[in-house]
């Protein structure tokens, strides 16, 4: 497996563990709808949380959350809508970004951006 895939997998594992310690219930991981994927789907109370995880090593150039651009947001919104419809849910949906910076085998930093973006109403 490529190094960036290993880094991404580790970041998603760290993010899921972090969310659990914060009282979230993990519903699904790596949920796919066509080409669109949601890294983590969780619940906090009655809120369905769609979490995009971005993991970098300490030598990153830009802040990881900047890679969740409008195009990526549209993909996440489309996949979240499909998840809600497919599961016949009537819940509030929130979009979060979790960034993980891995410094070495032991040290990492987690930043959880709650309500990172909102779907545009058209």
PDB file of C-alpha atoms in Angstrom:
ATOM      1  CA  UNK A   1       0.000   0.000   0.000  1.00  0.00           C
ATOM      2  CA  UNK A   2       1.283   3.478  -0.855  1.00  0.00           C
ATOM      3  CA  UNK A   3       2.637   5.638   1.981  1.00  0.00           C
ATOM      4  CA  UNK A   4      -0.078   8.289   1.553  1.00  0.00           C
ATOM      5  CA  UNK A   5      -2.757   5.589   1.854  1.00  0.00           C
ATOM      6  CA  UNK A   6      -1.208   4.323   5.089  1.00  0.00           C
ATOM      7  CA  UNK A   7      -1.094   7.884   6.421  1.00  0.00           C
ATOM      8  CA  UNK A   8      -4.732   8.445   5.442  1.00  0.00           C
ATOM      9  CA  UNK A   9      -5.874   5.192   7.044  1.00  0.00           C
ATOM     10  CA  UNK A  10      -4.044   6.030  10.263  1.00  0.00           C
ATOM     11  CA  UNK A  11      -5.598   9.491  10.293  1.00  0.00           C
ATOM     12  CA  UNK A  12      -9.099   8.090   9.865  1.00  0.00           C
ATOM     13  CA  UNK A  13      -8.492   5.637  12.705  1.00  0.00           C
ATOM     14  CA  UNK A  14      -7.244   8.447  14.972  1.00  0.00           C
ATOM     15  CA  UNK A  15     -10.219  10.628  14.001  1.00  0.00           C
ATOM     16  CA  UNK A  16     -12.738   7.853  14.751  1.00  0.00           C
ATOM     17  CA  UNK A  17     -11.106   7.174  18.127  1.00  0.00           C
ATOM     18  CA  UNK A  18     -11.143  10.900  18.905  1.00  0.00           C
ATOM     19  CA  UNK A  19     -14.836  11.219  18.033  1.00  0.00           C
ATOM     20  CA  UNK A  20     -15.701   8.256  20.270  1.00  0.00           C
ATOM     21  CA  UNK A  21     -13.928   9.920  23.216  1.00  0.00           C
ATOM     22  CA  UNK A  22     -16.026  13.037  22.556  1.00  0.00           C
ATOM     23  CA  UNK A  23     -19.287  11.093  22.813  1.00  0.00           C
ATOM     24  CA  UNK A  24     -19.981  10.470  19.115  1.00  0.00           C
ATOM     25  CA  UNK A  25     -21.356   7.145  17.924  1.00  0.00           C
ATOM     26  CA  UNK A  26     -19.687   5.978  14.708  1.00  0.00           C
ATOM     27  CA  UNK A  27     -22.361   4.859  12.237  1.00  0.00           C
ATOM     28  CA  UNK A  28     -20.216   4.133   9.186  1.00  0.00           C
ATOM     29  CA  UNK A  29     -16.720   4.595   7.815  1.00  0.00           C
ATOM     30  CA  UNK A  30     -15.691   5.006   4.181  1.00  0.00           C
ATOM     31  CA  UNK A  31     -19.320   4.999   3.038  1.00  0.00           C
ATOM     32  CA  UNK A  32     -19.554   5.169  -0.748  1.00  0.00           C
ATOM     33  CA  UNK A  33     -22.126   6.585  -3.102  1.00  0.00           C
ATOM     34  CA  UNK A  34     -20.830   6.173  -6.640  1.00  0.00           C
ATOM     35  CA  UNK A  35     -17.478   7.941  -6.785  1.00  0.00           C
ATOM     36  CA  UNK A  36     -18.242   9.905  -3.628  1.00  0.00           C
ATOM     37  CA  UNK A  37     -17.003   8.730  -0.243  1.00  0.00           C
ATOM     38  CA  UNK A  38     -17.692   9.901   3.283  1.00  0.00           C
ATOM     39  CA  UNK A  39     -14.793   9.165   5.633  1.00  0.00           C
ATOM     40  CA  UNK A  40     -16.839   9.017   8.841  1.00  0.00           C
ATOM     41  CA  UNK A  41     -20.565   9.181   9.516  1.00  0.00           C
ATOM     42  CA  UNK A  42     -21.347   9.635  13.192  1.00  0.00           C
ATOM     43  CA  UNK A  43     -24.164  10.711  15.467  1.00  0.00           C
ATOM     44  CA  UNK A  44     -23.996  13.156  18.322  1.00  0.00           C
ATOM     45  CA  UNK A  45     -27.383  13.117  19.965  1.00  0.00           C
ATOM     46  CA  UNK A  46     -29.862  13.608  17.130  1.00  0.00           C
ATOM     47  CA  UNK A  47     -27.337  15.231  14.781  1.00  0.00           C
ATOM     48  CA  UNK A  48     -25.863  13.234  11.913  1.00  0.00           C
ATOM     49  CA  UNK A  49     -22.237  14.302  11.475  1.00  0.00           C
ATOM     50  CA  UNK A  50     -20.491  13.905   8.144  1.00  0.00           C
ATOM     51  CA  UNK A  51     -16.771  14.109   8.860  1.00  0.00           C
ATOM     52  CA  UNK A  52     -14.087  14.587   6.223  1.00  0.00           C
ATOM     53  CA  UNK A  53     -10.670  13.564   7.540  1.00  0.00           C
ATOM     54  CA  UNK A  54      -7.502  15.143   6.174  1.00  0.00           C
ATOM     55  CA  UNK A  55      -4.201  13.727   7.379  1.00  0.00           C
ATOM     56  CA  UNK A  56      -0.752  15.117   6.761  1.00  0.00           C
ATOM     57  CA  UNK A  57       2.724  14.497   8.084  1.00  0.00           C
ATOM     58  CA  UNK A  58       4.589  17.284   9.841  1.00  0.00           C
ATOM     59  CA  UNK A  59       6.170  18.450   6.592  1.00  0.00           C
ATOM     60  CA  UNK A  60       2.902  19.636   5.033  1.00  0.00           C
ATOM     61  CA  UNK A  61       2.839  22.807   2.976  1.00  0.00           C
ATOM     62  CA  UNK A  62      -0.725  24.071   3.454  1.00  0.00           C
ATOM     63  CA  UNK A  63      -3.319  23.626   6.144  1.00  0.00           C
ATOM     64  CA  UNK A  64      -5.092  20.300   5.451  1.00  0.00           C
ATOM     65  CA  UNK A  65      -8.590  21.754   5.713  1.00  0.00           C
ATOM     66  CA  UNK A  66      -7.893  23.977   2.697  1.00  0.00           C
ATOM     67  CA  UNK A  67      -8.039  20.876   0.492  1.00  0.00           C
ATOM     68  CA  UNK A  68     -11.779  20.570   1.231  1.00  0.00           C
ATOM     69  CA  UNK A  69     -12.682  22.993  -1.510  1.00  0.00           C
ATOM     70  CA  UNK A  70     -16.146  23.763  -2.907  1.00  0.00           C
ATOM     71  CA  UNK A  71     -15.948  20.842  -5.345  1.00  0.00           C
ATOM     72  CA  UNK A  72     -15.146  18.379  -2.533  1.00  0.00           C
ATOM     73  CA  UNK A  73     -17.918  19.907  -0.432  1.00  0.00           C
ATOM     74  CA  UNK A  74     -20.425  19.303  -3.240  1.00  0.00           C
ATOM     75  CA  UNK A  75     -19.377  15.636  -3.405  1.00  0.00           C
ATOM     76  CA  UNK A  76     -19.789  15.279   0.371  1.00  0.00           C
ATOM     77  CA  UNK A  77     -23.195  16.964   0.314  1.00  0.00           C
ATOM     78  CA  UNK A  78     -24.367  14.687  -2.506  1.00  0.00           C
ATOM     79  CA  UNK A  79     -23.176  11.566  -0.669  1.00  0.00           C
ATOM     80  CA  UNK A  80     -24.695  12.734   2.629  1.00  0.00           C
ATOM     81  CA  UNK A  81     -28.027  13.342   0.911  1.00  0.00           C
ATOM     82  CA  UNK A  82     -27.919   9.810  -0.534  1.00  0.00           C
ATOM     83  CA  UNK A  83     -27.116   8.351   2.899  1.00  0.00           C
ATOM     84  CA  UNK A  84     -30.045  10.180   4.502  1.00  0.00           C
ATOM     85  CA  UNK A  85     -32.466   9.163   1.729  1.00  0.00           C
ATOM     86  CA  UNK A  86     -31.247   5.538   1.568  1.00  0.00           C
ATOM     87  CA  UNK A  87     -31.675   5.173   5.324  1.00  0.00           C
ATOM     88  CA  UNK A  88     -34.968   7.094   5.463  1.00  0.00           C
ATOM     89  CA  UNK A  89     -33.597   9.482   8.091  1.00  0.00           C
ATOM     90  CA  UNK A  90     -35.153  12.713   9.276  1.00  0.00           C
ATOM     91  CA  UNK A  91     -32.203  14.320  11.049  1.00  0.00           C
ATOM     92  CA  UNK A  92     -30.176  17.491  11.122  1.00  0.00           C
ATOM     93  CA  UNK A  93     -26.948  17.002   9.163  1.00  0.00           C
ATOM     94  CA  UNK A  94     -23.693  18.732  10.051  1.00  0.00           C
ATOM     95  CA  UNK A  95     -20.463  18.792   8.037  1.00  0.00           C
ATOM     96  CA  UNK A  96     -17.205  18.716  10.006  1.00  0.00           C
ATOM     97  CA  UNK A  97     -13.570  18.532   8.993  1.00  0.00           C
ATOM     98  CA  UNK A  98     -11.040  16.725  11.158  1.00  0.00           C
ATOM     99  CA  UNK A  99      -7.400  17.400  10.430  1.00  0.00           C
ATOM    100  CA  UNK A 100      -4.644  15.180  11.724  1.00  0.00           C
ATOM    101  CA  UNK A 101      -0.977  16.168  11.660  1.00  0.00           C
ATOM    102  CA  UNK A 102       1.283  13.181  12.327  1.00  0.00           C
ATOM    103  CA  UNK A 103       4.678  14.181  13.701  1.00  0.00           C
ATOM    104  CA  UNK A 104       6.122  10.717  14.368  1.00  0.00           C
ATOM    105  CA  UNK A 105       5.054   7.241  15.497  1.00  0.00           C
ATOM    106  CA  UNK A 106       3.761   8.583  18.811  1.00  0.00           C
ATOM    107  CA  UNK A 107       2.872  12.260  18.430  1.00  0.00           C
ATOM    108  CA  UNK A 108       0.026  13.770  16.466  1.00  0.00           C
ATOM    109  CA  UNK A 109      -2.299  16.771  16.574  1.00  0.00           C
ATOM    110  CA  UNK A 110      -6.049  16.686  15.968  1.00  0.00           C
ATOM    111  CA  UNK A 111      -8.101  19.715  14.971  1.00  0.00           C
ATOM    112  CA  UNK A 112     -11.870  19.257  14.794  1.00  0.00           C
ATOM    113  CA  UNK A 113     -13.656  21.957  12.810  1.00  0.00           C
ATOM    114  CA  UNK A 114     -17.339  21.764  13.709  1.00  0.00           C
ATOM    115  CA  UNK A 115     -19.806  23.090  11.094  1.00  0.00           C
ATOM    116  CA  UNK A 116     -16.921  23.519   8.661  1.00  0.00           C
ATOM    117  CA  UNK A 117     -19.270  24.330   5.792  1.00  0.00           C
ATOM    118  CA  UNK A 118     -22.948  24.495   4.979  1.00  0.00           C
ATOM    119  CA  UNK A 119     -24.850  23.237   1.929  1.00  0.00           C
ATOM    120  CA  UNK A 120     -26.062  26.090  -0.232  1.00  0.00           C
ATOM    121  CA  UNK A 121     -29.809  26.278  -0.751  1.00  0.00           C
ATOM    122  CA  UNK A 122     -30.724  26.658  -4.424  1.00  0.00           C
TER     123      UNK A 122
END
